[in-house]
PDB file of C-alpha atoms in Angstrom:
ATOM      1  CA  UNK A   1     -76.179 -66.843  22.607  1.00 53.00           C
ATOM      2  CA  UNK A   2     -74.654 -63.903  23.719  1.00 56.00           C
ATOM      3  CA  UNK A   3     -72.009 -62.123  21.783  1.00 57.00           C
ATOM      4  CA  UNK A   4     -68.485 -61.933  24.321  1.00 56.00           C
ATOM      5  CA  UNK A   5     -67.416 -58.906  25.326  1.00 55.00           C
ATOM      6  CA  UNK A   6     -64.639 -57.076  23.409  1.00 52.00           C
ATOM      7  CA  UNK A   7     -61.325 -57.621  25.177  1.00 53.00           C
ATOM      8  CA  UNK A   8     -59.523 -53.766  25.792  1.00 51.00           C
ATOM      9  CA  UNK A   9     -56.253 -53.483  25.925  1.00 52.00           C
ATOM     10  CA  UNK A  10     -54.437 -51.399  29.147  1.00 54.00           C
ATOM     11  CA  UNK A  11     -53.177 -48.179  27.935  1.00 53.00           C
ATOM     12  CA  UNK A  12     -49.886 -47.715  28.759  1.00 52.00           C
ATOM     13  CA  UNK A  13     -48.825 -44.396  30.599  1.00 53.00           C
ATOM     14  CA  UNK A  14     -45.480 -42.632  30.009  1.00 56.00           C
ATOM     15  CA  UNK A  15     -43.872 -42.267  32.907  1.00 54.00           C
ATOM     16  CA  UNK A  16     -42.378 -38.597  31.424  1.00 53.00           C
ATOM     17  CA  UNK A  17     -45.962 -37.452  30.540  1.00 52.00           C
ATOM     18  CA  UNK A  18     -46.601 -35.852  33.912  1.00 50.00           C
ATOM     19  CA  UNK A  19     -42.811 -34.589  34.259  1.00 51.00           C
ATOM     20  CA  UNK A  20     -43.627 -32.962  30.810  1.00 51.00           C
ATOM     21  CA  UNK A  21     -46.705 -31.665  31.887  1.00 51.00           C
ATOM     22  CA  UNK A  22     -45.104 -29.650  34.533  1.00 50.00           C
ATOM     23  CA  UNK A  23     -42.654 -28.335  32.532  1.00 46.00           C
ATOM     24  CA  UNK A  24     -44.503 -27.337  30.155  1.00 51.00           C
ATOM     25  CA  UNK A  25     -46.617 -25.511  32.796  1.00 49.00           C
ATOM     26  CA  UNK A  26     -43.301 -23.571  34.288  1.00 53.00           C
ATOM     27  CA  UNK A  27     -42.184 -22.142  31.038  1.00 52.00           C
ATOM     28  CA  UNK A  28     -43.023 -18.565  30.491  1.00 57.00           C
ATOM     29  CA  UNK A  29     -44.351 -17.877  27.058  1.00 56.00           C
ATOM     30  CA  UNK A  30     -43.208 -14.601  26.887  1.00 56.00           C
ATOM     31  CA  UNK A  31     -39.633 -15.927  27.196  1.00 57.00           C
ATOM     32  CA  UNK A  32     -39.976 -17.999  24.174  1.00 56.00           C
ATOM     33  CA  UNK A  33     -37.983 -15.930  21.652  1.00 57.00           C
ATOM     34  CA  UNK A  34     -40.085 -15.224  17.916  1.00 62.00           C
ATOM     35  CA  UNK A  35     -39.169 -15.492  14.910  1.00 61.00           C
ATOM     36  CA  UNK A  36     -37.844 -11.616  13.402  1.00 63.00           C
ATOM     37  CA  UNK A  37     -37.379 -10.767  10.096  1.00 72.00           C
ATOM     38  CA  UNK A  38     -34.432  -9.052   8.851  1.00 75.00           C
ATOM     39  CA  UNK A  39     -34.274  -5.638   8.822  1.00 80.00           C
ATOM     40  CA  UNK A  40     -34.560  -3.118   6.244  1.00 81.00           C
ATOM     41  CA  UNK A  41     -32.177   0.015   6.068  1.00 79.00           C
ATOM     42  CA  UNK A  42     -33.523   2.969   3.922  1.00 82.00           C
ATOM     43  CA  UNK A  43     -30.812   3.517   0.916  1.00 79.00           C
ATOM     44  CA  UNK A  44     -28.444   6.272   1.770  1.00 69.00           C
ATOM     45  CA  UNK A  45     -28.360   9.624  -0.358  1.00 73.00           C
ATOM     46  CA  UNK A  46     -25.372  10.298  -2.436  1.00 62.00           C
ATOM     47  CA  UNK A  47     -25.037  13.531  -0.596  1.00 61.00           C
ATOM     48  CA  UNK A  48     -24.403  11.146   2.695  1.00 59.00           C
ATOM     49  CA  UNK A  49     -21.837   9.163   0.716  1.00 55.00           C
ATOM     50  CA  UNK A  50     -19.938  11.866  -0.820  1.00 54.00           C
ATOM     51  CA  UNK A  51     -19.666  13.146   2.867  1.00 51.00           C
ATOM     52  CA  UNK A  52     -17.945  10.391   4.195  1.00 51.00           C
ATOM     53  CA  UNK A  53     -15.508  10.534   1.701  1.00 47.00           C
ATOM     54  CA  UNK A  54     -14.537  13.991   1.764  1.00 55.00           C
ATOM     55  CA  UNK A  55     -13.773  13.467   4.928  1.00 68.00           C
ATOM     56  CA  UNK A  56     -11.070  16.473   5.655  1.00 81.00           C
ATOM     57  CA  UNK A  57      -7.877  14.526   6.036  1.00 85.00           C
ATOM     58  CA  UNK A  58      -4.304  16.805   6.201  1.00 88.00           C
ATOM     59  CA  UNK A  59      -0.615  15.333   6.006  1.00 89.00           C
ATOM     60  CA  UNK A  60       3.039  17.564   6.044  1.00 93.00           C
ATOM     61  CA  UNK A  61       5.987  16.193   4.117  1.00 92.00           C
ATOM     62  CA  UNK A  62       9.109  17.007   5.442  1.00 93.00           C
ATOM     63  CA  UNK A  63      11.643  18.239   2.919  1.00 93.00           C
ATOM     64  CA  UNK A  64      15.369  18.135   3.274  1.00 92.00           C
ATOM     65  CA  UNK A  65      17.382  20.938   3.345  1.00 91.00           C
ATOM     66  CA  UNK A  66      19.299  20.111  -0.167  1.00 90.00           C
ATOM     67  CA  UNK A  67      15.821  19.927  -1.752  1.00 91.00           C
ATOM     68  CA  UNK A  68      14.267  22.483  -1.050  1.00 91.00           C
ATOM     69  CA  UNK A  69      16.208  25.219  -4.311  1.00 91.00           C
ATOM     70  CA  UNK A  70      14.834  22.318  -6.675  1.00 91.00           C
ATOM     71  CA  UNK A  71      11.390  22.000  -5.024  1.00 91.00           C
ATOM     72  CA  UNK A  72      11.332  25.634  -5.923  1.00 90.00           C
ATOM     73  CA  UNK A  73      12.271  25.783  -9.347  1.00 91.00           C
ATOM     74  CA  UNK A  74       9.993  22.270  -9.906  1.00 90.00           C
ATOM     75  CA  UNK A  75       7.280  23.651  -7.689  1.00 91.00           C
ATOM     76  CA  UNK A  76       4.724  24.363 -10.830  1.00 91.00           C
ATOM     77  CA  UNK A  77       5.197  20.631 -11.712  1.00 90.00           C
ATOM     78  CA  UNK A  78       4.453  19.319  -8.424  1.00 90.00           C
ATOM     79  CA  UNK A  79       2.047  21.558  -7.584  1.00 89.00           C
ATOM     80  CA  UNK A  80      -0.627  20.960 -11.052  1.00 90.00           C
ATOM     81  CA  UNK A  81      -0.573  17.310 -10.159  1.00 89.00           C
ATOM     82  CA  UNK A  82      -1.659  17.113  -7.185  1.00 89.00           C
ATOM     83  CA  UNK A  83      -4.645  19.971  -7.504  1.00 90.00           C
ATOM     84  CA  UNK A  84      -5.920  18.778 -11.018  1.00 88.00           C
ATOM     85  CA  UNK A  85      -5.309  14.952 -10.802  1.00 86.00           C
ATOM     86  CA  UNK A  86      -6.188  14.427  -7.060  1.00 87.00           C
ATOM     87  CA  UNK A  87      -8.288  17.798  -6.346  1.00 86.00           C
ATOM     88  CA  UNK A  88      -5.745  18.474  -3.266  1.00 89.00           C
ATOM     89  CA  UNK A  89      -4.928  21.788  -1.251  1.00 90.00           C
ATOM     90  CA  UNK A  90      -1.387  22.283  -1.352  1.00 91.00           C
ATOM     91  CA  UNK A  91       0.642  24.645   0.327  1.00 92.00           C
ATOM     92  CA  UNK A  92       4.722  24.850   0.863  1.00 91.00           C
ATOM     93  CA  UNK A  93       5.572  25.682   4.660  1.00 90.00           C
ATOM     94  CA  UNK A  94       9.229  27.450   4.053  1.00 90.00           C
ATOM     95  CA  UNK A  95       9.771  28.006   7.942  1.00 91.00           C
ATOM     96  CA  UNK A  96       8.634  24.064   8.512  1.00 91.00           C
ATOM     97  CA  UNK A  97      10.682  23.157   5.627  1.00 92.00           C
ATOM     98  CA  UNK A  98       7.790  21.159   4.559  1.00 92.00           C
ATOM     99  CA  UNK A  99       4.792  20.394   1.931  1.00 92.00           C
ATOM    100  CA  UNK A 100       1.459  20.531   3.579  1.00 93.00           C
ATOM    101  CA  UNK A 101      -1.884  19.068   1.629  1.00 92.00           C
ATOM    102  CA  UNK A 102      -5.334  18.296   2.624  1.00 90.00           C
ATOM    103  CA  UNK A 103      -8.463  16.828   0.890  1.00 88.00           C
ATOM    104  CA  UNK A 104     -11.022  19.311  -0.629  1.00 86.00           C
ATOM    105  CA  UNK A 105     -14.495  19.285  -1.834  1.00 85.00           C
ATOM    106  CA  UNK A 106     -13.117  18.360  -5.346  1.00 84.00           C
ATOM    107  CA  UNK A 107     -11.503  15.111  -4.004  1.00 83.00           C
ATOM    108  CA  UNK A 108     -12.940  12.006  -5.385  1.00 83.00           C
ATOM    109  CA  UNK A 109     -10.998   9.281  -4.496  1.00 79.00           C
ATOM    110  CA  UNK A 110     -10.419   8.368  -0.940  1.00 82.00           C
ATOM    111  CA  UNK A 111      -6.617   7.272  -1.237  1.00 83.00           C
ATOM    112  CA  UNK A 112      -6.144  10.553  -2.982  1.00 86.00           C
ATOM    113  CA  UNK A 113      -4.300  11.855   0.121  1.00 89.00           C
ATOM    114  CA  UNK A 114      -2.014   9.185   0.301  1.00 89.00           C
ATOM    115  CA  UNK A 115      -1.076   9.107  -3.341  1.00 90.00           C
ATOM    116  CA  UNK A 116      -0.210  12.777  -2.609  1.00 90.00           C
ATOM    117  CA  UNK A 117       1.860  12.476  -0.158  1.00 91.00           C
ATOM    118  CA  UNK A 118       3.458   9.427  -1.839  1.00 92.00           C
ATOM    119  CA  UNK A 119       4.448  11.484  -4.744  1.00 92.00           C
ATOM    120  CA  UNK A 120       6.729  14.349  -2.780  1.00 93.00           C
ATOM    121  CA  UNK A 121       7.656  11.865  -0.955  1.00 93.00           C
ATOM    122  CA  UNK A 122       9.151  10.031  -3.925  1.00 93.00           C
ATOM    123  CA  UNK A 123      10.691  13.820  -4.775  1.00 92.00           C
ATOM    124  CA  UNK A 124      11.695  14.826  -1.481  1.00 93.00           C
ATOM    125  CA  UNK A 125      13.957  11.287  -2.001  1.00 92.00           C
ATOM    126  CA  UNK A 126      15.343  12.796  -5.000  1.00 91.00           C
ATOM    127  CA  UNK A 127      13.465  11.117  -8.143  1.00 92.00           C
ATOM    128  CA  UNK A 128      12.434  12.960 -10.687  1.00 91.00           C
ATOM    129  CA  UNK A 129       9.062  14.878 -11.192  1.00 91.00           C
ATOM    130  CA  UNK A 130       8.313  12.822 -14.424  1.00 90.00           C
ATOM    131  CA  UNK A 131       9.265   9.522 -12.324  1.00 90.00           C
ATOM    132  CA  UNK A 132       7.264  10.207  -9.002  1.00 90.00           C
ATOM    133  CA  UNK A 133       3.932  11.851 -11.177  1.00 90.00           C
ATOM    134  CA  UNK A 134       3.842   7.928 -12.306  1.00 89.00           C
ATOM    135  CA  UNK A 135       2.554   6.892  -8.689  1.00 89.00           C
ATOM    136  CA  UNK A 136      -0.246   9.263  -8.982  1.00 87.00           C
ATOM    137  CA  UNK A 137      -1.523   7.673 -12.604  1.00 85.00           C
ATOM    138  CA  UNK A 138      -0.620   3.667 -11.277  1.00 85.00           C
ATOM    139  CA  UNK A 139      -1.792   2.002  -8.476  1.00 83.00           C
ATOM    140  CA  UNK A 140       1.130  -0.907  -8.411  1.00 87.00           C
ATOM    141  CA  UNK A 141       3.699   1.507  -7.538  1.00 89.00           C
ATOM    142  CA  UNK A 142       5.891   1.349  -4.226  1.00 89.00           C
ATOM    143  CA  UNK A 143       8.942   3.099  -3.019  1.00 91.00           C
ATOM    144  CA  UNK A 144      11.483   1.206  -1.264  1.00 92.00           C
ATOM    145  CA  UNK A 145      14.743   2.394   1.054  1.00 92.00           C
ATOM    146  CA  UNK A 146      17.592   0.755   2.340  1.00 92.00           C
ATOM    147  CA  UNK A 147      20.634   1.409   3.183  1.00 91.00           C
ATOM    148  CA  UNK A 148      24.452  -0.126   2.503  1.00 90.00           C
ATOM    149  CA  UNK A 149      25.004  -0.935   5.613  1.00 89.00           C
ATOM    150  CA  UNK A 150      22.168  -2.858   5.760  1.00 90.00           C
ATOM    151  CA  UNK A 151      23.252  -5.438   3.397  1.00 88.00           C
ATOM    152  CA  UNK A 152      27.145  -5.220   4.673  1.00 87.00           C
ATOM    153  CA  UNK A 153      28.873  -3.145   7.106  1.00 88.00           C
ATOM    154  CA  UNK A 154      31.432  -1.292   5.069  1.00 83.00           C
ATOM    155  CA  UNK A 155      34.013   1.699   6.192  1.00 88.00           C
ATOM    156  CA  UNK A 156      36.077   4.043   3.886  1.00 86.00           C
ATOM    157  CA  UNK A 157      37.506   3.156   1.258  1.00 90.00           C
ATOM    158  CA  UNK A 158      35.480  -0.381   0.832  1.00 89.00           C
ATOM    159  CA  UNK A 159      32.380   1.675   1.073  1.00 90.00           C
ATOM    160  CA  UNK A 160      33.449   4.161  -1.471  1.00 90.00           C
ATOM    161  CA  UNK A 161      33.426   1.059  -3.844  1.00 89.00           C
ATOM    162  CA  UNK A 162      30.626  -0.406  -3.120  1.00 89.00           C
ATOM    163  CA  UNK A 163      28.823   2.696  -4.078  1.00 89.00           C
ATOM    164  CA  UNK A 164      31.139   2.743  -7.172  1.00 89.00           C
ATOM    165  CA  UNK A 165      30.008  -0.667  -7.845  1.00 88.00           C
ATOM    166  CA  UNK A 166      26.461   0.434  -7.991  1.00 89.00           C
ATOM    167  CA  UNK A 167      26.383   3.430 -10.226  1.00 89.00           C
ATOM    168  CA  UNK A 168      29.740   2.032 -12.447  1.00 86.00           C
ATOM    169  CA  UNK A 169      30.944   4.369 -14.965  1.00 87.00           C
ATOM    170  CA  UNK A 170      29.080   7.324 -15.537  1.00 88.00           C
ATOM    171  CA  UNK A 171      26.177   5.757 -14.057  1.00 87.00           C
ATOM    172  CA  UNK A 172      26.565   3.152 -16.737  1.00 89.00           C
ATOM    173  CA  UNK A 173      25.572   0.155 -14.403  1.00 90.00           C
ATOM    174  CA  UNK A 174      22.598   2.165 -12.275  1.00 91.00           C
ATOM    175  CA  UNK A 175      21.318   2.601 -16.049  1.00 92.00           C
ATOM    176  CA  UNK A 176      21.101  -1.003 -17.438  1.00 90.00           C
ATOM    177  CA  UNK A 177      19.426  -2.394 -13.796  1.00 91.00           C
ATOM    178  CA  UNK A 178      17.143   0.637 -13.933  1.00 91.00           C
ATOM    179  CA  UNK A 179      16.187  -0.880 -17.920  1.00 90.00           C
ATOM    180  CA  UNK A 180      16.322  -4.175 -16.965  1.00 88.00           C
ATOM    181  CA  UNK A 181      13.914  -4.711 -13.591  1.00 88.00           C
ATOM    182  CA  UNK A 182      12.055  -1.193 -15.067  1.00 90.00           C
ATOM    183  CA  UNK A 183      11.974   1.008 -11.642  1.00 92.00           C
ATOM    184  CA  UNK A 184      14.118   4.014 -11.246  1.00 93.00           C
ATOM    185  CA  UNK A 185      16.798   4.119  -8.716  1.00 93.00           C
ATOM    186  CA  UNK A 186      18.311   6.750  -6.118  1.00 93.00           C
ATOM    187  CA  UNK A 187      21.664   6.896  -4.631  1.00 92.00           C
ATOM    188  CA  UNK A 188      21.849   9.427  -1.957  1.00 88.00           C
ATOM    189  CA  UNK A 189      25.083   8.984  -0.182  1.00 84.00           C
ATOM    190  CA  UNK A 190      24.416   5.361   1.544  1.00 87.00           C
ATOM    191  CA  UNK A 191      20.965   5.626   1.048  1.00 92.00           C
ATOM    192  CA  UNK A 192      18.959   3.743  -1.962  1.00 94.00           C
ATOM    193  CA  UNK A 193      16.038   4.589  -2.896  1.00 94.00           C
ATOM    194  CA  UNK A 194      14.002   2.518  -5.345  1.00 94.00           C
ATOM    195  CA  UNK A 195      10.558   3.195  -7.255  1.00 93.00           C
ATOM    196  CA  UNK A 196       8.600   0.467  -9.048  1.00 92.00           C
ATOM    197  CA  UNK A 197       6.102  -3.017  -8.728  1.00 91.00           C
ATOM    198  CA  UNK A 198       6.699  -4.759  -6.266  1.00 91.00           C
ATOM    199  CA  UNK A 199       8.140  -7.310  -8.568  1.00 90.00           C
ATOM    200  CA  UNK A 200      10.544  -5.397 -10.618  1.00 90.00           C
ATOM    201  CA  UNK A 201      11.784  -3.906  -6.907  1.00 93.00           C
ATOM    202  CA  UNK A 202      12.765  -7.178  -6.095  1.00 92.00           C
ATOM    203  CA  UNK A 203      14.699  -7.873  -9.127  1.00 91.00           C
ATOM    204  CA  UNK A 204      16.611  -4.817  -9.017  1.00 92.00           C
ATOM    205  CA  UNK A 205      17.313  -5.279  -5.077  1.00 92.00           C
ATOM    206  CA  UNK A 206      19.085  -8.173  -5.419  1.00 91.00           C
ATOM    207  CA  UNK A 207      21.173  -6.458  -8.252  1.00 91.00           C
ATOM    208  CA  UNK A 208      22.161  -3.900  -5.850  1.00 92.00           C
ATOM    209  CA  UNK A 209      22.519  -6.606  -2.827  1.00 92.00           C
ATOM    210  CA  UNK A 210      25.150  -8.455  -5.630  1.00 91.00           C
ATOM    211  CA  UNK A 211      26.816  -5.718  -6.020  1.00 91.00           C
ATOM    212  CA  UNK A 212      27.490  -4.474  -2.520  1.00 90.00           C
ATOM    213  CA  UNK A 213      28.694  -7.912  -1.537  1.00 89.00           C
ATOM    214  CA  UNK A 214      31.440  -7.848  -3.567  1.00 85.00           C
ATOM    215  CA  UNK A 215      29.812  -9.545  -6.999  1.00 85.00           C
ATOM    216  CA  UNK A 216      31.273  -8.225 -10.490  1.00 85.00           C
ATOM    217  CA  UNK A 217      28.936  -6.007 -12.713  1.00 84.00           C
ATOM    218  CA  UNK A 218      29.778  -8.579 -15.668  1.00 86.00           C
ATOM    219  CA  UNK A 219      28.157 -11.274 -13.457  1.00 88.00           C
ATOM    220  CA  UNK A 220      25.559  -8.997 -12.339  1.00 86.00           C
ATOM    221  CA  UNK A 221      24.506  -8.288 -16.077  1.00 86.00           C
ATOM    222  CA  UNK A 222      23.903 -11.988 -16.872  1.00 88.00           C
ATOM    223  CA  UNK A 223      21.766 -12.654 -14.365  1.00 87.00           C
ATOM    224  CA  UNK A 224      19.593  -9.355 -14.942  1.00 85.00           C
ATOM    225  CA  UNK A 225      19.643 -10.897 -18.657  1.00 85.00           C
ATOM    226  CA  UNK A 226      18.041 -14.343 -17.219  1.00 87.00           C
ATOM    227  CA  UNK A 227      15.442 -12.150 -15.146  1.00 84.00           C
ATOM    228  CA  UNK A 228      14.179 -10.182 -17.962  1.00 80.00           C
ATOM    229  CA  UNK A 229      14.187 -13.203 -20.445  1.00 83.00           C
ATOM    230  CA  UNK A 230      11.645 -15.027 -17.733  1.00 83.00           C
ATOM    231  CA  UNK A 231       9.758 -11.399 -17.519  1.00 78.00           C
ATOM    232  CA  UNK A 232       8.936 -10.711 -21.151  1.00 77.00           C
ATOM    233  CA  UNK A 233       8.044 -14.812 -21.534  1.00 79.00           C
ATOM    234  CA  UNK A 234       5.312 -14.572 -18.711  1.00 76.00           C
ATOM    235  CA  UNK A 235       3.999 -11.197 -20.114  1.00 70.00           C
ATOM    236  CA  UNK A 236       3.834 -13.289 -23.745  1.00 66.00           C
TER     237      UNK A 236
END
């Protein structure tokens, strides 16, 4: 007998084969985008890096007119500072009525300029030279300015107290919130001026805000108590 014959099965087509075909046929292989690596930088000098930071940078600090004798006496004291701490140029501009500085070849740090200018700034406002060379040696230093009117619109005789209020007797009260919140406060005219973290500025604003609104310096005292009894237990 015979053997049968094997029984093949139909291959199936794919209807998308031919479709396929001629798309594949269409596409442009030098379209397809390949793979890249990523790319490798040489490693800059230091020479290039110190040039980008001494970048020559200027600024002028106006002075007002009722600073400008003490400027001149304290002038040695502002003017060390800023050469041997920061490396700065300084100059005073007499007929500008202002302090000019720039950066130098000796500059190191890149916010030098700013500290700088931050620091006769802070004497320009009136603090002291021993109080303002503190924002050259911190970083978490600020200055802040307000004004009475600000808080309360006051006229004559009710503003007269109000500024009363703040220093109390011989500066008795400016004293113990200066101690208390640890910043160093200004009062020029209307004008406030305060120096410290940003923290401690807060606490000794809303001292000041208490007292222009009228709040008693006994009741002021407690609560600067409470503040710096919460203070020294989150430093502990």
């Amino acid at each position: 007998m015979q053997p049968a014959p094997l029984a093949h099965e139909p291959i199936k087509s794919n209807p998308h084969t031919k479709e396929d075909d001629e798309l594949m046929i269409d596409i442009d292989p030098g379209s397809v985008p390949q793979p890249s690596s990523a790319p490798s930088f040489p490693v800059l000098p230091a020479s290039a890096l110190r040039s980008t930071v001494l970048k020559s940078e200027s600024r002028r600090i106006p002075i007002p007119p009722h600073r400008m004798t003490p400027i001149k006496k304290d002038w040695i004291n502002i003017f060390s500072p800023l050469t041997e701490i920061l490396g700065l140029q300084v100059r005073m501009n007499v007929q500008r009525r202002c302090v000019e500085i720039r950066t130098s070849k000796h500059t190191k740090d890149i916010g030098a300029i700013q500290k700088g200018a931050d620091f006769v700034k802070a004497y320009a406002l009136g603090f002291n030279v021993n109080d303002a060379i503190a924002l050259l040696r911190l970083d978490d230093l600020y200055l802040d300015s307000f004004e009475i009117k600000d808080v309360k619109t006051l006229h004559g005789d009710h503003l007269s107290r109000a500024i009363g209020r703040i220093a109390g007797q011989d500066g008795k009260t400016k004293f113990t919130i200066e101690n208390t919140s640890r910043t160093r406060i200004v009062l020029a005219d209307t004008k406030i001026h305060i120096m410290g973290s940003f923290q401690n500025i807060k606490v000794a604003k809303d001292a000041i805000v208490s007292l222009i609104l009228g709040s008693p310096p006994g009741k002021v005292y407690a609560g600067l108590r409470t503040v710096s009894s919460r203070m020294k237990q989150r430093a502990m």
